[in-house]
Amino acid sequence: MIQFQQVSKRYPGGIDAVKQLSFEIRSGELVFLAGHSGAGKSTLLKLIAGIERPTSGAVLVNHQNVSRLSRKALPYVRRHIGLIFQDHKILFDRSVFDNVRLPLDIIGFSGPEVRRRVLAALDKVGLAGKESLNPIALSGGEQQRLCIARAVVHRPAILLADEPTANLDRDYAHDILELFKSFHQVGVTLVIAAHDESLMADYGRRILRLKHGEFTA
Ligand code: ADP
Ligand code: ADP
């Protein structure tokens, strides 16, 4: 489902954020991406989503070479991907409902299906009944859940999460990971980046460890 072939990414300024990475993630896998700040976790997720392009090597998602796709073709890959990024990118000039519907608008959904899906996604993350609120009225943890609802509302096959448990207390972090587990159980492929490996231990999944852009044992 996701394949990296000798992928390197050098940012302007000369930093090799990831170096010659080769690996494969199969459909339906739940994979944790571990490593300290600066290890290259965000870069790896952005390469999968086509937000960054590799300096060399190939990134394949669903057998398509994301690194070669034209800007026009990229949205077709993106509709299979849900993104949960560190800076939440919540829009505070509109309601919870209108935040969650954004991916559906981009894909071109309309009519009653939009409302049904948004309410299903909010229900899934435990925010049922909060759709009319402004996101400013939500707690930090609830805002995180809003981001998760927005990431899954279009039922993506792949869910990418960058430090989704950062700044959350331990119990709350586990709730969020349980939520991810429920997506895993319905067949979604998940890649979750986090620097706190102790959280992952309870889930006993595959862990890819990054250090200075390379895998370590
Ligand atoms: P992590 O998510 O593990 O903290 P990142 O992928 O964000 O790691 O960063 C890996 C390295 O690439 C770091 O040294 C970081 O400073 C650098 N980097 C990340 N994004 C950029 C950018 N847009 N321009 C230049 N350097 C960057
Ligand atoms: P829907 O009413 O949209 O068919 P469900 O009630 O089956 O959704 O599930 C509730 C929510 O769980 C969905 O809106 C979606 O956010 C998430 N979800 C369930 N299954 C999947 C899946 N296979 N891929 C992505 N997200 C899913």
PDB file of C-alpha atoms and ligand atoms in Angstrom:
ATOM      1  CA  MET A   1       0.000   0.000   0.000  1.00  0.00           C
ATOM      2  CA  ILE A   2       2.876   2.354   0.905  1.00  0.00           C
ATOM      3  CA  GLN A   3       6.335   1.728  -0.492  1.00  0.00           C
ATOM      4  CA  PHE A   4       9.547   3.738  -0.124  1.00  0.00           C
ATOM      5  CA  GLN A   5      12.405   2.926  -2.504  1.00  0.00           C
ATOM      6  CA  GLN A   6      15.731   4.492  -1.521  1.00  0.00           C
ATOM      7  CA  VAL A   7      14.028   7.723  -0.539  1.00  0.00           C
ATOM      8  CA  SER A   8      16.048  10.757   0.495  1.00  0.00           C
ATOM      9  CA  LYS A   9      14.792  14.239   1.237  1.00  0.00           C
ATOM     10  CA  ARG A  10      17.092  17.221   1.459  1.00  0.00           C
ATOM     11  CA  TYR A  11      15.530  20.528   2.423  1.00  0.00           C
ATOM     12  CA  PRO A  12      16.850  23.769   1.052  1.00  0.00           C
ATOM     13  CA  GLY A  13      19.643  24.654   3.433  1.00  0.00           C
ATOM     14  CA  GLY A  14      21.239  21.259   3.175  1.00  0.00           C
ATOM     15  CA  ILE A  15      19.625  19.135   5.880  1.00  0.00           C
ATOM     16  CA  ASP A  16      19.020  15.502   4.914  1.00  0.00           C
ATOM     17  CA  ALA A  17      15.775  14.929   6.785  1.00  0.00           C
ATOM     18  CA  VAL A  18      15.475  11.307   5.584  1.00  0.00           C
ATOM     19  CA  LYS A  19      18.276   9.258   4.045  1.00  0.00           C
ATOM     20  CA  GLN A  20      17.946   6.335   1.628  1.00  0.00           C
ATOM     21  CA  LEU A  21      14.851   4.908   3.296  1.00  0.00           C
ATOM     22  CA  SER A  22      13.372   1.680   1.904  1.00  0.00           C
ATOM     23  CA  PHE A  23      10.382  -0.012   3.505  1.00  0.00           C
ATOM     24  CA  GLU A  24       6.884  -1.220   2.844  1.00  0.00           C
ATOM     25  CA  ILE A  25       3.634  -0.864   4.766  1.00  0.00           C
ATOM     26  CA  ARG A  26       0.954  -3.346   3.834  1.00  0.00           C
ATOM     27  CA  SER A  27      -2.745  -2.610   3.569  1.00  0.00           C
ATOM     28  CA  GLY A  28      -4.396  -2.690   6.995  1.00  0.00           C
ATOM     29  CA  GLU A  29      -1.174  -2.379   9.005  1.00  0.00           C
ATOM     30  CA  LEU A  30      -0.870  -0.168  12.079  1.00  0.00           C
ATOM     31  CA  VAL A  31       2.677   1.199  12.182  1.00  0.00           C
ATOM     32  CA  PHE A  32       4.228   3.519  14.726  1.00  0.00           C
ATOM     33  CA  LEU A  33       6.960   5.891  13.726  1.00  0.00           C
ATOM     34  CA  ALA A  34       9.264   6.593  16.640  1.00  0.00           C
ATOM     35  CA  GLY A  35      12.204   8.929  17.128  1.00  0.00           C
ATOM     36  CA  HIS A  36      13.228  12.146  18.796  1.00  0.00           C
ATOM     37  CA  SER A  37      12.275  15.559  17.568  1.00  0.00           C
ATOM     38  CA  GLY A  38      14.100  16.214  14.293  1.00  0.00           C
ATOM     39  CA  ALA A  39      14.474  12.508  13.443  1.00  0.00           C
ATOM     40  CA  GLY A  40      12.475  12.901  10.228  1.00  0.00           C
ATOM     41  CA  LYS A  41       9.047  11.599  11.244  1.00  0.00           C
ATOM     42  CA  SER A  42       7.031  14.532   9.902  1.00  0.00           C
ATOM     43  CA  THR A  43       9.016  14.535   6.702  1.00  0.00           C
ATOM     44  CA  LEU A  44       8.286  10.850   6.153  1.00  0.00           C
ATOM     45  CA  LEU A  45       4.533  11.430   6.620  1.00  0.00           C
ATOM     46  CA  LYS A  46       4.603  14.431   4.299  1.00  0.00           C
ATOM     47  CA  LEU A  47       6.352  12.339   1.643  1.00  0.00           C
ATOM     48  CA  ILE A  48       3.558   9.746   1.853  1.00  0.00           C
ATOM     49  CA  ALA A  49       0.906  12.463   1.525  1.00  0.00           C
ATOM     50  CA  GLY A  50       2.719  14.110  -1.380  1.00  0.00           C
ATOM     51  CA  ILE A  51       3.132  17.337   0.591  1.00  0.00           C
ATOM     52  CA  GLU A  52       6.897  17.054   0.167  1.00  0.00           C
ATOM     53  CA  ARG A  53       8.658  15.480  -2.783  1.00  0.00           C
ATOM     54  CA  PRO A  54      11.728  13.294  -2.377  1.00  0.00           C
ATOM     55  CA  THR A  55      15.093  14.576  -3.559  1.00  0.00           C
ATOM     56  CA  SER A  56      15.779  11.049  -4.814  1.00  0.00           C
ATOM     57  CA  GLY A  57      14.028   7.700  -4.748  1.00  0.00           C
ATOM     58  CA  ALA A  58      10.372   6.796  -5.203  1.00  0.00           C
ATOM     59  CA  VAL A  59       7.335   6.925  -2.925  1.00  0.00           C
ATOM     60  CA  LEU A  60       4.524   4.617  -4.033  1.00  0.00           C
ATOM     61  CA  VAL A  61       1.017   4.817  -2.598  1.00  0.00           C
ATOM     62  CA  ASN A  62      -1.457   2.317  -4.030  1.00  0.00           C
ATOM     63  CA  HIS A  63       1.114   1.533  -6.727  1.00  0.00           C
ATOM     64  CA  GLN A  64       1.171   5.152  -7.818  1.00  0.00           C
ATOM     65  CA  ASN A  65       4.418   7.049  -7.721  1.00  0.00           C
ATOM     66  CA  VAL A  66       3.401  10.039  -5.616  1.00  0.00           C
ATOM     67  CA  SER A  67       6.719  11.728  -6.217  1.00  0.00           C
ATOM     68  CA  ARG A  68       6.023  11.929  -9.945  1.00  0.00           C
ATOM     69  CA  LEU A  69       2.363  12.909  -9.896  1.00  0.00           C
ATOM     70  CA  SER A  70       1.413  16.252 -11.345  1.00  0.00           C
ATOM     71  CA  ARG A  71      -0.216  18.820  -9.081  1.00  0.00           C
ATOM     72  CA  LYS A  72      -3.484  18.030 -10.846  1.00  0.00           C
ATOM     73  CA  ALA A  73      -3.299  14.302 -10.107  1.00  0.00           C
ATOM     74  CA  LEU A  74      -2.351  14.680  -6.450  1.00  0.00           C
ATOM     75  CA  PRO A  75      -5.910  15.265  -5.172  1.00  0.00           C
ATOM     76  CA  TYR A  76      -6.850  11.791  -6.431  1.00  0.00           C
ATOM     77  CA  VAL A  77      -4.240  10.260  -4.144  1.00  0.00           C
ATOM     78  CA  ARG A  78      -5.169  12.565  -1.288  1.00  0.00           C
ATOM     79  CA  ARG A  79      -8.755  11.409  -1.228  1.00  0.00           C
ATOM     80  CA  HIS A  80      -7.527   8.035  -0.016  1.00  0.00           C
ATOM     81  CA  ILE A  81      -5.539   9.671   2.761  1.00  0.00           C
ATOM     82  CA  GLY A  82      -6.600  11.257   6.046  1.00  0.00           C
ATOM     83  CA  LEU A  83      -4.155  13.641   7.723  1.00  0.00           C
ATOM     84  CA  ILE A  84      -3.840  14.625  11.347  1.00  0.00           C
ATOM     85  CA  PHE A  85      -1.078  17.173  11.654  1.00  0.00           C
ATOM     86  CA  GLN A  86       0.553  18.807  14.626  1.00  0.00           C
ATOM     87  CA  ASP A  87      -0.594  22.323  13.962  1.00  0.00           C
ATOM     88  CA  HIS A  88      -4.280  21.532  13.950  1.00  0.00           C
ATOM     89  CA  LYS A  89      -5.265  23.891  11.173  1.00  0.00           C
ATOM     90  CA  ILE A  90      -8.697  24.274  12.704  1.00  0.00           C
ATOM     91  CA  LEU A  91     -10.656  27.136  11.166  1.00  0.00           C
ATOM     92  CA  PHE A  92     -12.074  29.244  13.983  1.00  0.00           C
ATOM     93  CA  ASP A  93     -14.278  31.354  11.737  1.00  0.00           C
ATOM     94  CA  ARG A  94     -16.715  28.481  11.254  1.00  0.00           C
ATOM     95  CA  SER A  95     -18.517  25.768  13.168  1.00  0.00           C
ATOM     96  CA  VAL A  96     -17.316  22.324  14.165  1.00  0.00           C
ATOM     97  CA  PHE A  97     -19.609  20.932  11.452  1.00  0.00           C
ATOM     98  CA  ASP A  98     -18.104  23.141   8.732  1.00  0.00           C
ATOM     99  CA  ASN A  99     -14.570  22.202   9.795  1.00  0.00           C
ATOM    100  CA  VAL A 100     -15.290  18.491   9.555  1.00  0.00           C
ATOM    101  CA  ARG A 101     -17.024  18.771   6.174  1.00  0.00           C
ATOM    102  CA  LEU A 102     -13.974  20.324   4.458  1.00  0.00           C
ATOM    103  CA  PRO A 103     -12.546  17.100   2.955  1.00  0.00           C
ATOM    104  CA  LEU A 104     -15.989  16.235   1.573  1.00  0.00           C
ATOM    105  CA  ASP A 105     -16.233  19.655  -0.092  1.00  0.00           C
ATOM    106  CA  ILE A 106     -12.837  19.123  -1.697  1.00  0.00           C
ATOM    107  CA  ILE A 107     -13.824  15.697  -3.003  1.00  0.00           C
ATOM    108  CA  GLY A 108     -17.136  17.048  -4.277  1.00  0.00           C
ATOM    109  CA  PHE A 109     -19.727  15.451  -2.010  1.00  0.00           C
ATOM    110  CA  SER A 110     -23.005  17.317  -1.700  1.00  0.00           C
ATOM    111  CA  GLY A 111     -26.531  17.001  -0.366  1.00  0.00           C
ATOM    112  CA  PRO A 112     -27.727  14.908   2.574  1.00  0.00           C
ATOM    113  CA  GLU A 113     -24.708  12.595   2.351  1.00  0.00           C
ATOM    114  CA  VAL A 114     -22.516  15.437   3.686  1.00  0.00           C
ATOM    115  CA  ARG A 115     -24.600  15.865   6.820  1.00  0.00           C
ATOM    116  CA  ARG A 116     -24.849  12.117   7.395  1.00  0.00           C
ATOM    117  CA  ARG A 117     -21.105  11.600   7.112  1.00  0.00           C
ATOM    118  CA  VAL A 118     -20.137  14.582   9.230  1.00  0.00           C
ATOM    119  CA  LEU A 119     -22.495  13.537  12.023  1.00  0.00           C
ATOM    120  CA  ALA A 120     -21.243   9.915  11.807  1.00  0.00           C
ATOM    121  CA  ALA A 121     -17.631  11.070  12.063  1.00  0.00           C
ATOM    122  CA  LEU A 122     -18.383  13.358  15.030  1.00  0.00           C
ATOM    123  CA  ASP A 123     -20.269  10.543  16.723  1.00  0.00           C
ATOM    124  CA  LYS A 124     -17.329   8.222  16.143  1.00  0.00           C
ATOM    125  CA  VAL A 125     -14.911  10.533  17.969  1.00  0.00           C
ATOM    126  CA  GLY A 126     -17.309  11.335  20.807  1.00  0.00           C
ATOM    127  CA  LEU A 127     -18.316  14.823  19.707  1.00  0.00           C
ATOM    128  CA  ALA A 128     -21.967  14.117  18.875  1.00  0.00           C
ATOM    129  CA  GLY A 129     -24.131  17.157  19.607  1.00  0.00           C
ATOM    130  CA  LYS A 130     -21.260  19.656  19.320  1.00  0.00           C
ATOM    131  CA  GLU A 131     -21.558  20.256  15.593  1.00  0.00           C
ATOM    132  CA  SER A 132     -23.007  23.784  15.872  1.00  0.00           C
ATOM    133  CA  LEU A 133     -20.350  25.061  18.277  1.00  0.00           C
ATOM    134  CA  ASN A 134     -17.423  27.187  17.304  1.00  0.00           C
ATOM    135  CA  PRO A 135     -14.261  25.102  17.797  1.00  0.00           C
ATOM    136  CA  ILE A 136     -12.997  27.743  20.243  1.00  0.00           C
ATOM    137  CA  ALA A 137     -15.568  26.356  22.693  1.00  0.00           C
ATOM    138  CA  LEU A 138     -13.902  22.919  22.629  1.00  0.00           C
ATOM    139  CA  SER A 139     -11.218  21.768  25.048  1.00  0.00           C
ATOM    140  CA  GLY A 140      -7.755  20.883  23.736  1.00  0.00           C
ATOM    141  CA  GLY A 141      -8.593  17.193  23.717  1.00  0.00           C
ATOM    142  CA  GLU A 142     -11.877  17.858  21.935  1.00  0.00           C
ATOM    143  CA  GLN A 143     -10.089  19.923  19.310  1.00  0.00           C
ATOM    144  CA  GLN A 144      -7.812  16.949  18.728  1.00  0.00           C
ATOM    145  CA  ARG A 145     -10.912  14.768  18.245  1.00  0.00           C
ATOM    146  CA  LEU A 146     -12.315  17.318  15.824  1.00  0.00           C
ATOM    147  CA  CYS A 147      -9.138  16.908  13.769  1.00  0.00           C
ATOM    148  CA  ILE A 148      -9.577  13.152  13.790  1.00  0.00           C
ATOM    149  CA  ALA A 149     -13.211  13.429  12.670  1.00  0.00           C
ATOM    150  CA  ARG A 150     -12.118  15.721   9.841  1.00  0.00           C
ATOM    151  CA  ALA A 151      -9.389  13.255   8.848  1.00  0.00           C
ATOM    152  CA  VAL A 152     -11.755  10.266   8.583  1.00  0.00           C
ATOM    153  CA  VAL A 153     -14.983  11.867   7.342  1.00  0.00           C
ATOM    154  CA  HIS A 154     -14.246  10.805   3.745  1.00  0.00           C
ATOM    155  CA  ARG A 155     -13.393   7.262   4.935  1.00  0.00           C
ATOM    156  CA  PRO A 156      -9.785   7.214   3.772  1.00  0.00           C
ATOM    157  CA  ALA A 157      -7.924   3.933   3.334  1.00  0.00           C
ATOM    158  CA  ILE A 158      -4.796   5.468   4.894  1.00  0.00           C
ATOM    159  CA  LEU A 159      -4.651   7.585   8.028  1.00  0.00           C
ATOM    160  CA  LEU A 160      -1.465   9.534   8.837  1.00  0.00           C
ATOM    161  CA  ALA A 161      -1.075  11.118  12.273  1.00  0.00           C
ATOM    162  CA  ASP A 162       1.800  13.327  13.402  1.00  0.00           C
ATOM    163  CA  GLU A 163       2.231  13.336  17.201  1.00  0.00           C
ATOM    164  CA  PRO A 164      -1.508  12.973  17.821  1.00  0.00           C
ATOM    165  CA  THR A 165      -0.919  12.412  21.522  1.00  0.00           C
ATOM    166  CA  ALA A 166       1.504  15.290  22.124  1.00  0.00           C
ATOM    167  CA  ASN A 167       0.381  17.622  24.902  1.00  0.00           C
ATOM    168  CA  LEU A 168      -2.272  15.179  26.105  1.00  0.00           C
ATOM    169  CA  ASP A 169      -2.146  13.536  29.510  1.00  0.00           C
ATOM    170  CA  ARG A 170      -1.573   9.806  29.587  1.00  0.00           C
ATOM    171  CA  ASP A 171      -5.164   8.640  30.012  1.00  0.00           C
ATOM    172  CA  TYR A 172      -6.305  10.923  27.263  1.00  0.00           C
ATOM    173  CA  ALA A 173      -3.484   9.779  24.999  1.00  0.00           C
ATOM    174  CA  HIS A 174      -4.637   6.197  25.463  1.00  0.00           C
ATOM    175  CA  ASP A 175      -8.211   7.169  24.554  1.00  0.00           C
ATOM    176  CA  ILE A 176      -6.909   8.644  21.323  1.00  0.00           C
ATOM    177  CA  LEU A 177      -4.864   5.516  20.576  1.00  0.00           C
ATOM    178  CA  GLU A 178      -7.939   3.353  21.262  1.00  0.00           C
ATOM    179  CA  LEU A 179      -9.778   5.448  18.703  1.00  0.00           C
ATOM    180  CA  PHE A 180      -7.025   4.780  16.173  1.00  0.00           C
ATOM    181  CA  LYS A 181      -7.222   1.100  17.036  1.00  0.00           C
ATOM    182  CA  SER A 182     -10.912   1.122  16.118  1.00  0.00           C
ATOM    183  CA  PHE A 183     -10.011   2.449  12.654  1.00  0.00           C
ATOM    184  CA  HIS A 184      -7.365  -0.258  12.398  1.00  0.00           C
ATOM    185  CA  GLN A 185     -10.033  -2.838  13.206  1.00  0.00           C
ATOM    186  CA  VAL A 186     -12.129  -1.766  10.215  1.00  0.00           C
ATOM    187  CA  GLY A 187      -9.164  -2.139   7.873  1.00  0.00           C
ATOM    188  CA  VAL A 188      -7.686   1.355   7.721  1.00  0.00           C
ATOM    189  CA  THR A 189      -3.894   1.522   7.241  1.00  0.00           C
ATOM    190  CA  LEU A 190      -2.414   3.740   9.966  1.00  0.00           C
ATOM    191  CA  VAL A 191       0.950   5.408  10.347  1.00  0.00           C
ATOM    192  CA  ILE A 192       1.285   7.195  13.688  1.00  0.00           C
ATOM    193  CA  ALA A 193       4.346   9.279  14.543  1.00  0.00           C
ATOM    194  CA  ALA A 194       5.175   9.824  18.190  1.00  0.00           C
ATOM    195  CA  HIS A 195       8.338  10.468  20.205  1.00  0.00           C
ATOM    196  CA  ASP A 196       6.954   8.761  23.332  1.00  0.00           C
ATOM    197  CA  GLU A 197       7.573   5.072  22.745  1.00  0.00           C
ATOM    198  CA  SER A 198       6.143   4.035  26.091  1.00  0.00           C
ATOM    199  CA  LEU A 199       2.682   4.751  24.699  1.00  0.00           C
ATOM    200  CA  MET A 200       3.216   2.350  21.808  1.00  0.00           C
ATOM    201  CA  ALA A 201       4.322  -0.559  23.969  1.00  0.00           C
ATOM    202  CA  ASP A 202       0.736  -1.335  24.971  1.00  0.00           C
ATOM    203  CA  TYR A 203      -0.271  -1.744  21.370  1.00  0.00           C
ATOM    204  CA  GLY A 204       2.357  -4.264  20.351  1.00  0.00           C
ATOM    205  CA  ARG A 205       2.497  -3.177  16.742  1.00  0.00           C
ATOM    206  CA  ARG A 206       5.263  -2.671  14.280  1.00  0.00           C
ATOM    207  CA  ILE A 207       7.538   0.210  15.210  1.00  0.00           C
ATOM    208  CA  LEU A 208       9.807   1.979  12.734  1.00  0.00           C
ATOM    209  CA  ARG A 209      12.496   3.874  14.629  1.00  0.00           C
ATOM    210  CA  LEU A 210      14.103   6.895  13.019  1.00  0.00           C
ATOM    211  CA  LYS A 211      17.308   8.628  14.063  1.00  0.00           C
ATOM    212  CA  HIS A 212      18.785  11.483  12.019  1.00  0.00           C
ATOM    213  CA  GLY A 213      16.705  10.339   9.043  1.00  0.00           C
ATOM    214  CA  GLU A 214      17.755   6.680   9.157  1.00  0.00           C
ATOM    215  CA  PHE A 215      16.183   3.567  10.622  1.00  0.00           C
ATOM    216  CA  THR A 216      17.668   2.093  13.773  1.00  0.00           C
ATOM    217  CA  ALA A 217      16.947  -1.308  15.285  1.00  0.00           C
TER     218      ALA A 217
HETATM  219  P1  ADP B   1      10.421  15.080  13.346  1.00  0.00           P
HETATM  220  O1  ADP B   1       9.020  15.061  12.816  1.00  0.00           O
HETATM  221  O2  ADP B   1      10.932  13.714  13.680  1.00  0.00           O
HETATM  222  O3  ADP B   1      10.588  16.058  14.467  1.00  0.00           O
HETATM  223  P2  ADP B   1      11.117  16.504  10.887  1.00  0.00           P
HETATM  224  O4  ADP B   1      10.785  15.657   9.731  1.00  0.00           O
HETATM  225  O5  ADP B   1      10.161  17.596  11.260  1.00  0.00           O
HETATM  226  O6  ADP B   1      11.393  15.569  12.169  1.00  0.00           O
HETATM  227  O7  ADP B   1      12.536  17.184  10.667  1.00  0.00           O
HETATM  228  C1  ADP B   1      13.681  16.452  10.236  1.00  0.00           C
HETATM  229  C2  ADP B   1      14.806  17.444   9.954  1.00  0.00           C
HETATM  230  O8  ADP B   1      14.487  18.235   8.817  1.00  0.00           O
HETATM  231  C3  ADP B   1      15.069  18.425  11.086  1.00  0.00           C
HETATM  232  O9  ADP B   1      16.447  18.649  11.141  1.00  0.00           O
HETATM  233  C4  ADP B   1      14.332  19.672  10.653  1.00  0.00           C
HETATM  234  O10 ADP B   1      14.916  20.817  11.190  1.00  0.00           O
HETATM  235  C5  ADP B   1      14.473  19.615   9.146  1.00  0.00           C
HETATM  236  N1  ADP B   1      13.341  20.237   8.455  1.00  0.00           N
HETATM  237  C6  ADP B   1      12.032  19.883   8.564  1.00  0.00           C
HETATM  238  N2  ADP B   1      11.256  20.631   7.766  1.00  0.00           N
HETATM  239  C7  ADP B   1      12.109  21.510   7.134  1.00  0.00           C
HETATM  240  C8  ADP B   1      11.920  22.542   6.179  1.00  0.00           C
HETATM  241  N3  ADP B   1      10.714  22.824   5.683  1.00  0.00           N
HETATM  242  N4  ADP B   1      13.018  23.207   5.765  1.00  0.00           N
HETATM  243  C9  ADP B   1      14.250  22.920   6.234  1.00  0.00           C
HETATM  244  N5  ADP B   1      14.488  21.961   7.134  1.00  0.00           N
HETATM  245  C10 ADP B   1      13.432  21.256   7.586  1.00  0.00           C
HETATM  246  P1  ADP B   2     -20.655   6.082   7.738  1.00  0.00           P
HETATM  247  O1  ADP B   2     -21.954   6.428   8.398  1.00  0.00           O
HETATM  248  O2  ADP B   2     -19.936   7.274   7.186  1.00  0.00           O
HETATM  249  O3  ADP B   2     -20.707   4.940   6.776  1.00  0.00           O
HETATM  250  P2  ADP B   2     -19.871   4.525  10.056  1.00  0.00           P
HETATM  251  O4  ADP B   2     -21.081   4.868  10.906  1.00  0.00           O
HETATM  252  O5  ADP B   2     -19.750   3.158   9.498  1.00  0.00           O
HETATM  253  O6  ADP B   2     -19.678   5.618   8.901  1.00  0.00           O
HETATM  254  O7  ADP B   2     -18.569   4.834  10.908  1.00  0.00           O
HETATM  255  C1  ADP B   2     -18.462   6.040  11.631  1.00  0.00           C
HETATM  256  C2  ADP B   2     -17.213   6.765  11.245  1.00  0.00           C
HETATM  257  O8  ADP B   2     -16.087   5.905  11.444  1.00  0.00           O
HETATM  258  C3  ADP B   2     -17.152   7.146   9.790  1.00  0.00           C
HETATM  259  O9  ADP B   2     -17.790   8.384   9.516  1.00  0.00           O
HETATM  260  C4  ADP B   2     -15.694   7.292   9.634  1.00  0.00           C
HETATM  261  O10 ADP B   2     -15.329   8.501  10.245  1.00  0.00           O
HETATM  262  C5  ADP B   2     -15.132   6.164  10.463  1.00  0.00           C
HETATM  263  N1  ADP B   2     -14.886   4.962   9.659  1.00  0.00           N
HETATM  264  C6  ADP B   2     -15.541   3.803   9.762  1.00  0.00           C
HETATM  265  N2  ADP B   2     -15.076   2.924   8.881  1.00  0.00           N
HETATM  266  C7  ADP B   2     -14.082   3.519   8.205  1.00  0.00           C
HETATM  267  C8  ADP B   2     -13.200   3.131   7.165  1.00  0.00           C
HETATM  268  N3  ADP B   2     -13.224   1.925   6.621  1.00  0.00           N
HETATM  269  N4  ADP B   2     -12.320   4.018   6.733  1.00  0.00           N
HETATM  270  C9  ADP B   2     -12.260   5.226   7.277  1.00  0.00           C
HETATM  271  N5  ADP B   2     -13.055   5.643   8.253  1.00  0.00           N
HETATM  272  C10 ADP B   2     -13.957   4.823   8.720  1.00  0.00           C
END
